[in-house]
XYZ file of C-alpha atoms in Angstrom:
138
model
C 6.943 8.460 -32.539
C 5.820 10.209 -30.140
C 2.833 9.467 -27.450
C 0.215 11.825 -28.108
C 0.202 14.041 -24.883
C -3.504 14.203 -24.351
C -4.009 10.000 -24.876
C -1.588 9.094 -23.000
C -3.368 11.715 -19.818
C -6.631 9.553 -21.263
C -5.750 6.769 -20.834
C -7.133 4.024 -18.280
C -4.964 2.431 -16.517
C -6.181 -0.860 -14.691
C -4.215 -3.068 -11.800
C -5.051 -6.999 -10.359
C -4.112 -6.884 -6.878
C -1.007 -9.882 -5.637
C -3.247 -10.946 -2.554
C -4.918 -9.084 0.278
C -4.056 -7.957 3.939
C -4.795 -9.312 6.792
C -4.733 -6.259 9.166
C -5.661 -5.978 13.203
C -7.244 -2.995 11.979
C -11.113 -2.305 10.288
C -11.175 0.573 10.625
C -9.559 4.100 9.538
C -9.899 5.600 12.703
C -7.902 2.381 15.301
C -5.983 2.302 12.343
C -2.004 4.322 12.481
C -1.441 6.951 9.989
C 2.007 5.411 9.115
C 4.254 2.721 8.978
C 6.807 4.664 12.940
C 2.707 4.754 14.532
C 2.352 1.186 14.269
C 5.233 -0.682 16.419
C 5.033 -4.117 16.937
C 1.487 -4.070 15.287
C 1.804 -7.816 13.698
C -0.181 -8.458 9.816
C -0.455 -11.216 7.766
C -0.229 -10.617 3.642
C -1.717 -13.511 1.734
C -0.282 -13.726 -2.030
C -1.817 -15.156 -4.863
C 0.202 -18.844 -4.971
C 0.659 -17.969 -9.232
C 3.126 -15.280 -7.253
C 4.601 -17.558 -5.027
C 8.590 -18.038 -7.794
C 7.979 -14.029 -7.162
C 8.922 -14.288 -3.019
C 11.441 -17.647 -4.280
C 14.436 -14.604 -2.270
C 12.107 -12.770 0.231
C 13.790 -12.632 3.499
C 12.847 -12.174 6.723
C 13.958 -10.055 8.846
C 14.575 -7.681 5.680
C 12.071 -4.605 5.298
C 10.679 -3.657 1.695
C 7.743 -1.807 -0.465
C 4.558 -2.105 0.130
C 1.529 -0.394 -3.006
C -1.642 -1.555 -2.601
C -4.721 -0.119 -3.139
C -7.168 2.344 -0.707
C -10.034 0.284 -0.990
C -12.583 2.528 1.564
C -11.357 5.938 -0.247
C -13.767 7.880 -1.845
C -12.652 11.331 -3.551
C -10.075 13.720 -2.322
C -9.810 16.612 -1.507
C -6.053 18.919 -2.255
C -5.122 20.673 0.942
C -5.318 18.257 4.036
C -4.725 18.570 7.362
C -1.154 16.474 7.987
C -2.043 12.960 9.865
C -5.200 13.638 9.719
C -5.550 16.215 12.774
C -2.167 18.333 12.239
C -1.532 21.664 10.405
C -2.671 21.372 5.805
C -0.731 21.236 3.318
C -0.192 19.766 -0.181
C -2.410 16.348 -0.731
C 1.242 15.206 -2.111
C 2.983 15.805 1.067
C 1.360 14.059 2.793
C -0.201 10.055 2.727
C -3.410 11.390 3.158
C -6.192 7.678 1.281
C -7.723 9.713 -0.066
C -6.013 10.574 -3.820
C -7.340 11.064 -7.397
C -4.649 8.003 -7.621
C -5.657 6.361 -4.401
C -2.391 3.885 -4.185
C -0.547 3.921 -1.136
C 3.088 2.805 0.201
C 4.398 1.759 3.163
C 7.499 0.203 4.948
C 7.151 -3.473 6.463
C 9.271 -5.435 8.088
C 8.981 -9.261 7.182
C 8.835 -11.167 10.733
C 7.955 -15.072 8.780
C 7.199 -17.036 5.459
C 4.948 -19.263 5.788
C 4.211 -20.181 1.805
C 2.950 -17.850 0.340
C 2.120 -15.914 3.743
C 4.438 -13.605 4.472
C 3.752 -12.174 8.374
C 5.354 -8.685 8.547
C 5.460 -6.121 11.107
C 4.742 -2.013 10.027
C 0.316 -2.156 9.535
C -0.462 0.839 8.415
C -2.737 -1.226 6.177
C -6.525 -1.516 6.738
C -8.065 -5.873 7.191
C -8.951 -6.370 2.818
C -5.986 -4.050 1.610
C -5.506 -5.353 -1.921
C -1.484 -5.302 -2.222
C -0.546 -3.628 -5.590
C 3.456 -4.864 -5.700
C 5.616 -5.457 -3.982
C 9.469 -4.201 -3.743
C 12.865 -4.522 -1.863
C 14.385 -1.885 -0.774
C 17.091 -1.314 -2.117
């Protein structure tokens, strides 16, 4: 049976964080605009203990995608300056934090795993950022 497209488009989707980021950045103005700009700066992800088994195959030195919630974003514009000060682009061609659904994705490299704490590089997230999911890069 086909779903009614209107019902799908009006459906509310709720996510619960699996953890949060401890980042040295507490303000967008001093935060890198991408993981490529973050260099060797380290941050930590504190993963809820109920997901510790989900971390069992993760290894230091490997890269992962982190999906997160832009928790300080408000509203959005459909055209924005690329990287905050570049040429104007359509929103979906950027990583701008102000979006219809403020979900971000970054590629990180794990430095160390200690229990439910993941130390990583590639931080372009604010302190306290809720983590929605982690995915291996295949």
